Amino acid sequence: MTTMTENVDVMKSEPESSTTEYQIVHAKSPVFYQVYDRKSELKHQTHYCPGCGHGIVHKLIAEAVEELDLQDKTILVSPVGCSVFAYYYFDVGNVQAAHGRAPAVATGVKRACPDRIVIAYQGDGDLAAIGTAEIIHAANRGERITVFFVNNAIYGMTGGQMAPTTLVGQTSTTSPWGRRPTNEGFPIHMAELLATLEAPVYIERVALSDNKNIMKARRAIRKAIEIQRDARGFSFVEILSPCPTIWGKDPVDARKWVAEKMIPAFPLNVFRDRKPEPLTDSPPPQRPVHEVLEIDGGTSETPALGSNLAPDNARKHSHAFDRLAIKVAGFGGQGALLLGQLLIEMGMREGLEVSWLPSYGPEMRSGSAHCDVRLSKEQIGSPVISDPDVLIAMNEISLRKFGPQVNREGLILYNSAALPEDFELPAARVACIPASEIADKLGSAKAANVVLLGALLEETESLSPETALEVIDRKIRKAALRETNRKAVEAGRRFIRDEVWVGADSQADGFA
Ligand SMILES: Cc1ncc(C[n+]2csc(CCOP(=O)(O)OP(=O)(O)O)c2C)c(N)n1
Ligand code: SF4
């Protein structure tokens, strides 16, 4: 493989500090994949239009990462917009964030992996419109991330709508008359805006208007990454960038337009360049999940950050499944979401991978609420469940809504003595359990969810009832309530053992 340095022509031999010196680099940085393994035929070139600034910014980032020897440590958060496919090109860790959310995602990644170099890459529609809140708050918190903001004064990918950075008078598909401050407001100057905040350490605006300015952009990009490497704080580089296609110009004229129109409107400047300051506070301690959840039996070995596996000596139930998808649904206030939380905490204690995805309306009480729970021996791809193995329907609406989605070999636990008369029996087995009544008799109708938990454990043997009691003991501080819930687990189990199934097509006696 050719290294970058073998292919560098220094065009002018002025001193390092000179702004007129520039280099032409003919090689592809090893920070790029050799082959861009994407659907398109074009596996040796990017998808960017000729003359697009994104390609140049990519190159400058790759070269900086290479020069600083940070390839193995770098995680790039790519945006939505023309640069959405950055992950096809950069041979680094890659995360693709929803539109505008790159600084929030980068925050999470950096906090979870503080020794990594986390770079958010965003366009102007992405950063200055859809993600205005995310960038301002990440900068204000002084997150130790680097943000590269490609300002091409337009929404590129979607065909040229007006962006917050569109110049006064500039036409776009949504301002065909040209941007009028009285109607659309003035362009937003993100670098200046962020420079009003206390926390950022480095903020600069550069431009891709000519080779001299591209060299300045190169230095700014490298410096922003160095600041993160040295753990100095938030660094931000705004890059004025050509979009020849949407501007309707050839690449040379597009560069000229950056020089003649964009730079006067967005002056190039170093808005913040703070010297390193000693840290006044230490970051919050990082503790493994099982420790935070006070799960017993931690080993001396700390599990990898981000792993939700319980320590090796956690109790293992027989788990007669590889993956179990459970939907718990009811009215807000019935404890459907809490039941889901109990299940995932039990799963974690038993060494399983788990996910919990709640969904509820704006009403705190009596609106519908449900959650998707996955228990798995393998990593979980998505927490969303469309065909559950088990539905716990705490009310009739949930039964009618989600019952038909349960897979044919699945199970429905319904909180009632009987099914509604007009309810068509699904292929899945159905067990009717008057959980609310049972719980009422135990002293608290609120424990109906735990009665259903007991029924689920007895029927599926998915998790151990002992683990359920441990979780209940940990979660419920009040002794009387704790006792009721312990009894509720047992009552649910007993009901399954002693009562008859409804619609048990696959088992003659109606039991599993
Ligand atoms: C929340 C949300 N809103 C809108 C879109 C549609 N959308 C996809 S790309 C894009 C334009 C991105 O423009 P910009 O961030 O300026 O990047 P460019 O394409 O110019 O590089 C839009 C509006 C979306 N995917 N998600
Ligand atoms: S539309 Fe504009 S920003 Fe998008 S790839 Fe083409 S030139 Fe680049």
mmCIF file of N, CA and C in Angstrom, residues 402-466:
data_model
loop_
_atom_site.group_PDB
_atom_site.id
_atom_site.type_symbol
_atom_site.label_atom_id
_atom_site.label_comp_id
_atom_site.label_asym_id
_atom_site.label_seq_id
_atom_site.Cartn_x
_atom_site.Cartn_y
_atom_site.Cartn_z
ATOM 1 N N PHE A 402 -53.184 -6.507 20.157
ATOM 2 C CA PHE A 402 -51.922 -7.234 19.955
ATOM 3 C C PHE A 402 -52.093 -8.743 19.805
ATOM 4 N N GLY A 403 -53.279 -9.276 20.233
ATOM 5 C CA GLY A 403 -53.491 -10.727 20.159
ATOM 6 C C GLY A 403 -53.183 -11.306 18.784
ATOM 7 N N PRO A 404 -53.726 -10.700 17.702
ATOM 8 C CA PRO A 404 -53.492 -11.280 16.369
ATOM 9 C C PRO A 404 -52.022 -11.252 15.941
ATOM 10 N N GLN A 405 -51.196 -10.454 16.630
ATOM 11 C CA GLN A 405 -49.775 -10.382 16.221
ATOM 12 C C GLN A 405 -48.926 -11.510 16.810
ATOM 13 N N VAL A 406 -49.476 -12.200 17.828
ATOM 14 C CA VAL A 406 -48.659 -13.200 18.529
ATOM 15 C C VAL A 406 -48.386 -14.371 17.587
ATOM 16 N N ASN A 407 -47.149 -14.850 17.587
ATOM 17 C CA ASN A 407 -46.838 -15.897 16.596
ATOM 18 C C ASN A 407 -47.550 -17.213 16.931
ATOM 19 N N ARG A 408 -47.691 -18.072 15.943
ATOM 20 C CA ARG A 408 -48.572 -19.252 16.033
ATOM 21 C C ARG A 408 -48.233 -20.163 17.208
ATOM 22 N N GLU A 409 -46.951 -20.289 17.495
ATOM 23 C CA GLU A 409 -46.562 -21.148 18.623
ATOM 24 C C GLU A 409 -46.532 -20.367 19.925
ATOM 25 N N GLY A 410 -47.010 -19.132 19.866
ATOM 26 C CA GLY A 410 -46.865 -18.252 21.017
ATOM 27 C C GLY A 410 -47.923 -18.455 22.092
ATOM 28 N N LEU A 411 -47.919 -17.514 23.022
ATOM 29 C CA LEU A 411 -48.748 -17.637 24.220
ATOM 30 C C LEU A 411 -49.351 -16.275 24.551
ATOM 31 N N ILE A 412 -50.635 -16.290 24.915
ATOM 32 C CA ILE A 412 -51.263 -15.049 25.366
ATOM 33 C C ILE A 412 -51.735 -15.260 26.804
ATOM 34 N N LEU A 413 -51.321 -14.392 27.690
ATOM 35 C CA LEU A 413 -51.832 -14.401 29.060
ATOM 36 C C LEU A 413 -52.770 -13.212 29.174
ATOM 37 N N TYR A 414 -54.055 -13.497 29.450
ATOM 38 C CA TYR A 414 -55.060 -12.427 29.419
ATOM 39 C C TYR A 414 -55.612 -12.218 30.824
ATOM 40 N N ASN A 415 -55.608 -10.972 31.257
ATOM 41 C CA ASN A 415 -56.037 -10.627 32.597
ATOM 42 C C ASN A 415 -57.567 -10.592 32.698
ATOM 43 N N SER A 416 -58.166 -11.768 32.774
ATOM 44 C CA SER A 416 -59.619 -11.853 32.903
ATOM 45 C C SER A 416 -59.989 -13.321 33.121
ATOM 46 N N ALA A 417 -61.210 -13.537 33.634
ATOM 47 C CA ALA A 417 -61.635 -14.923 33.853
ATOM 48 C C ALA A 417 -61.968 -15.609 32.529
ATOM 49 N N ALA A 418 -62.345 -14.824 31.508
ATOM 50 C CA ALA A 418 -62.725 -15.427 30.225
ATOM 51 C C ALA A 418 -62.447 -14.457 29.088
ATOM 52 N N LEU A 419 -62.361 -15.031 27.896
ATOM 53 C CA LEU A 419 -62.165 -14.177 26.719
ATOM 54 C C LEU A 419 -63.466 -13.475 26.368
ATOM 55 N N PRO A 420 -63.433 -12.317 25.738
ATOM 56 C CA PRO A 420 -64.666 -11.695 25.249
ATOM 57 C C PRO A 420 -65.345 -12.666 24.276
ATOM 58 N N GLU A 421 -66.687 -12.718 24.331
ATOM 59 C CA GLU A 421 -67.404 -13.735 23.544
ATOM 60 C C GLU A 421 -67.102 -13.676 22.058
ATOM 61 N N ASP A 422 -66.993 -12.450 21.537
ATOM 62 C CA ASP A 422 -66.806 -12.327 20.084
ATOM 63 C C ASP A 422 -65.331 -12.379 19.680
ATOM 64 N N PHE A 423 -64.467 -12.707 20.615
ATOM 65 C CA PHE A 423 -63.040 -12.701 20.275
ATOM 66 C C PHE A 423 -62.669 -13.988 19.553
ATOM 67 N N GLU A 424 -62.135 -13.815 18.367
ATOM 68 C CA GLU A 424 -61.792 -14.988 17.569
ATOM 69 C C GLU A 424 -60.498 -15.598 18.103
ATOM 70 N N LEU A 425 -60.557 -16.882 18.414
ATOM 71 C CA LEU A 425 -59.364 -17.519 18.988
ATOM 72 C C LEU A 425 -58.196 -17.494 18.017
ATOM 73 N N PRO A 426 -57.072 -16.973 18.436
ATOM 74 C CA PRO A 426 -55.901 -16.989 17.546
ATOM 75 C C PRO A 426 -55.229 -18.351 17.587
ATOM 76 N N ALA A 427 -54.235 -18.547 16.725
ATOM 77 C CA ALA A 427 -53.514 -19.821 16.712
ATOM 78 C C ALA A 427 -52.730 -20.010 17.999
ATOM 79 N N ALA A 428 -52.260 -18.911 18.566
ATOM 80 C CA ALA A 428 -51.472 -19.000 19.799
ATOM 81 C C ALA A 428 -52.346 -19.519 20.946
ATOM 82 N N ARG A 429 -51.691 -20.155 21.940
ATOM 83 C CA ARG A 429 -52.442 -20.599 23.118
ATOM 84 C C ARG A 429 -52.845 -19.400 23.948
ATOM 85 N N VAL A 430 -53.978 -19.509 24.628
ATOM 86 C CA VAL A 430 -54.442 -18.393 25.449
ATOM 87 C C VAL A 430 -54.735 -18.908 26.848
ATOM 88 N N ALA A 431 -54.247 -18.192 27.828
ATOM 89 C CA ALA A 431 -54.616 -18.509 29.213
ATOM 90 C C ALA A 431 -55.291 -17.297 29.821
ATOM 91 N N CYS A 432 -56.501 -17.503 30.340
ATOM 92 C CA CYS A 432 -57.204 -16.410 31.005
ATOM 93 C C CYS A 432 -56.919 -16.498 32.502
ATOM 94 N N ILE A 433 -56.440 -15.423 33.055
ATOM 95 C CA ILE A 433 -56.078 -15.395 34.482
ATOM 96 C C ILE A 433 -56.707 -14.150 35.102
ATOM 97 N N PRO A 434 -57.644 -14.307 36.012
ATOM 98 C CA PRO A 434 -58.258 -13.102 36.607
ATOM 99 C C PRO A 434 -57.284 -12.442 37.585
ATOM 100 N N ALA A 435 -56.200 -11.910 37.035
ATOM 101 C CA ALA A 435 -55.089 -11.428 37.858
ATOM 102 C C ALA A 435 -55.513 -10.274 38.761
ATOM 103 N N SER A 436 -56.354 -9.366 38.232
ATOM 104 C CA SER A 436 -56.752 -8.211 39.062
ATOM 105 C C SER A 436 -57.536 -8.703 40.282
ATOM 106 N N GLU A 437 -58.451 -9.680 40.053
ATOM 107 C CA GLU A 437 -59.232 -10.216 41.189
ATOM 108 C C GLU A 437 -58.325 -10.918 42.190
ATOM 109 N N ILE A 438 -57.425 -11.708 41.673
ATOM 110 C CA ILE A 438 -56.515 -12.441 42.569
ATOM 111 C C ILE A 438 -55.716 -11.445 43.405
ATOM 112 N N ALA A 439 -55.219 -10.415 42.726
ATOM 113 C CA ALA A 439 -54.394 -9.417 43.428
ATOM 114 C C ALA A 439 -55.226 -8.687 44.477
ATOM 115 N N ASP A 440 -56.479 -8.389 44.102
ATOM 116 C CA ASP A 440 -57.389 -7.699 45.022
ATOM 117 C C ASP A 440 -57.531 -8.490 46.319
ATOM 118 N N LYS A 441 -57.722 -9.797 46.146
ATOM 119 C CA LYS A 441 -57.883 -10.655 47.329
ATOM 120 C C LYS A 441 -56.609 -10.696 48.169
ATOM 121 N N LEU A 442 -55.469 -10.509 47.509
ATOM 122 C CA LEU A 442 -54.205 -10.508 48.252
ATOM 123 C C LEU A 442 -53.983 -9.184 48.997
ATOM 124 N N GLY A 443 -54.827 -8.196 48.702
ATOM 125 C CA GLY A 443 -54.713 -6.933 49.433
ATOM 126 C C GLY A 443 -54.297 -5.748 48.590
ATOM 127 N N SER A 444 -53.934 -5.965 47.323
ATOM 128 C CA SER A 444 -53.580 -4.824 46.478
ATOM 129 C C SER A 444 -53.825 -5.146 45.009
ATOM 130 N N ALA A 445 -54.851 -4.496 44.441
ATOM 131 C CA ALA A 445 -55.165 -4.735 43.024
ATOM 132 C C ALA A 445 -53.977 -4.383 42.139
ATOM 133 N N LYS A 446 -53.086 -3.550 42.668
ATOM 134 C CA LYS A 446 -51.925 -3.134 41.870
ATOM 135 C C LYS A 446 -50.958 -4.281 41.590
ATOM 136 N N ALA A 447 -51.094 -5.343 42.365
ATOM 137 C CA ALA A 447 -50.154 -6.464 42.176
ATOM 138 C C ALA A 447 -50.590 -7.397 41.048
ATOM 139 N N ALA A 448 -51.633 -6.998 40.275
ATOM 140 C CA ALA A 448 -52.090 -7.857 39.173
ATOM 141 C C ALA A 448 -50.940 -8.149 38.200
ATOM 142 N N ASN A 449 -50.089 -7.149 37.971
ATOM 143 C CA ASN A 449 -48.975 -7.382 37.027
ATOM 144 C C ASN A 449 -48.047 -8.474 37.555
ATOM 145 N N VAL A 450 -47.890 -8.532 38.863
ATOM 146 C CA VAL A 450 -46.971 -9.533 39.426
ATOM 147 C C VAL A 450 -47.632 -10.925 39.436
ATOM 148 N N VAL A 451 -48.969 -10.964 39.570
ATOM 149 C CA VAL A 451 -49.668 -12.249 39.410
ATOM 150 C C VAL A 451 -49.386 -12.782 38.000
ATOM 151 N N LEU A 452 -49.485 -11.887 37.030
ATOM 152 C CA LEU A 452 -49.239 -12.310 35.641
ATOM 153 C C LEU A 452 -47.775 -12.706 35.436
ATOM 154 N N LEU A 453 -46.886 -12.051 36.161
ATOM 155 C CA LEU A 453 -45.474 -12.439 36.100
ATOM 156 C C LEU A 453 -45.316 -13.889 36.582
ATOM 157 N N GLY A 454 -45.965 -14.202 37.712
ATOM 158 C CA GLY A 454 -45.903 -15.571 38.239
ATOM 159 C C GLY A 454 -46.431 -16.558 37.219
ATOM 160 N N ALA A 455 -47.543 -16.203 36.575
ATOM 161 C CA ALA A 455 -48.132 -17.092 35.567
ATOM 162 C C ALA A 455 -47.157 -17.304 34.412
ATOM 163 N N LEU A 456 -46.539 -16.238 33.994
ATOM 164 C CA LEU A 456 -45.581 -16.330 32.886
ATOM 165 C C LEU A 456 -44.414 -17.258 33.254
ATOM 166 N N LEU A 457 -43.901 -17.087 34.453
ATOM 167 C CA LEU A 457 -42.746 -17.899 34.868
ATOM 168 C C LEU A 457 -43.116 -19.372 34.933
ATOM 169 N N GLU A 458 -44.309 -19.646 35.458
ATOM 170 C CA GLU A 458 -44.736 -21.037 35.610
ATOM 171 C C GLU A 458 -44.943 -21.687 34.242
ATOM 172 N N GLU A 459 -45.558 -20.922 33.347
ATOM 173 C CA GLU A 459 -45.909 -21.490 32.057
ATOM 174 C C GLU A 459 -44.704 -21.643 31.135
ATOM 175 N N THR A 460 -43.854 -20.623 31.096
ATOM 176 C CA THR A 460 -42.763 -20.654 30.105
ATOM 177 C C THR A 460 -41.448 -21.150 30.687
ATOM 178 N N GLU A 461 -41.353 -21.171 32.002
ATOM 179 C CA GLU A 461 -40.086 -21.508 32.666
ATOM 180 C C GLU A 461 -38.934 -20.693 32.089
ATOM 181 N N SER A 462 -39.258 -19.473 31.685
ATOM 182 C CA SER A 462 -38.239 -18.649 31.034
ATOM 183 C C SER A 462 -37.214 -18.128 32.025
ATOM 184 N N LEU A 463 -37.658 -17.774 33.199
ATOM 185 C CA LEU A 463 -36.762 -17.232 34.223
ATOM 186 C C LEU A 463 -37.127 -17.878 35.549
ATOM 187 N N SER A 464 -36.221 -17.743 36.503
ATOM 188 C CA SER A 464 -36.455 -18.448 37.757
ATOM 189 C C SER A 464 -37.331 -17.636 38.727
ATOM 190 N N PRO A 465 -38.311 -18.276 39.370
ATOM 191 C CA PRO A 465 -39.146 -17.556 40.346
ATOM 192 C C PRO A 465 -38.305 -16.989 41.495
ATOM 193 N N GLU A 466 -37.220 -17.645 41.833
ATOM 194 C CA GLU A 466 -36.354 -17.111 42.909
ATOM 195 C C GLU A 466 -35.784 -15.761 42.500
#
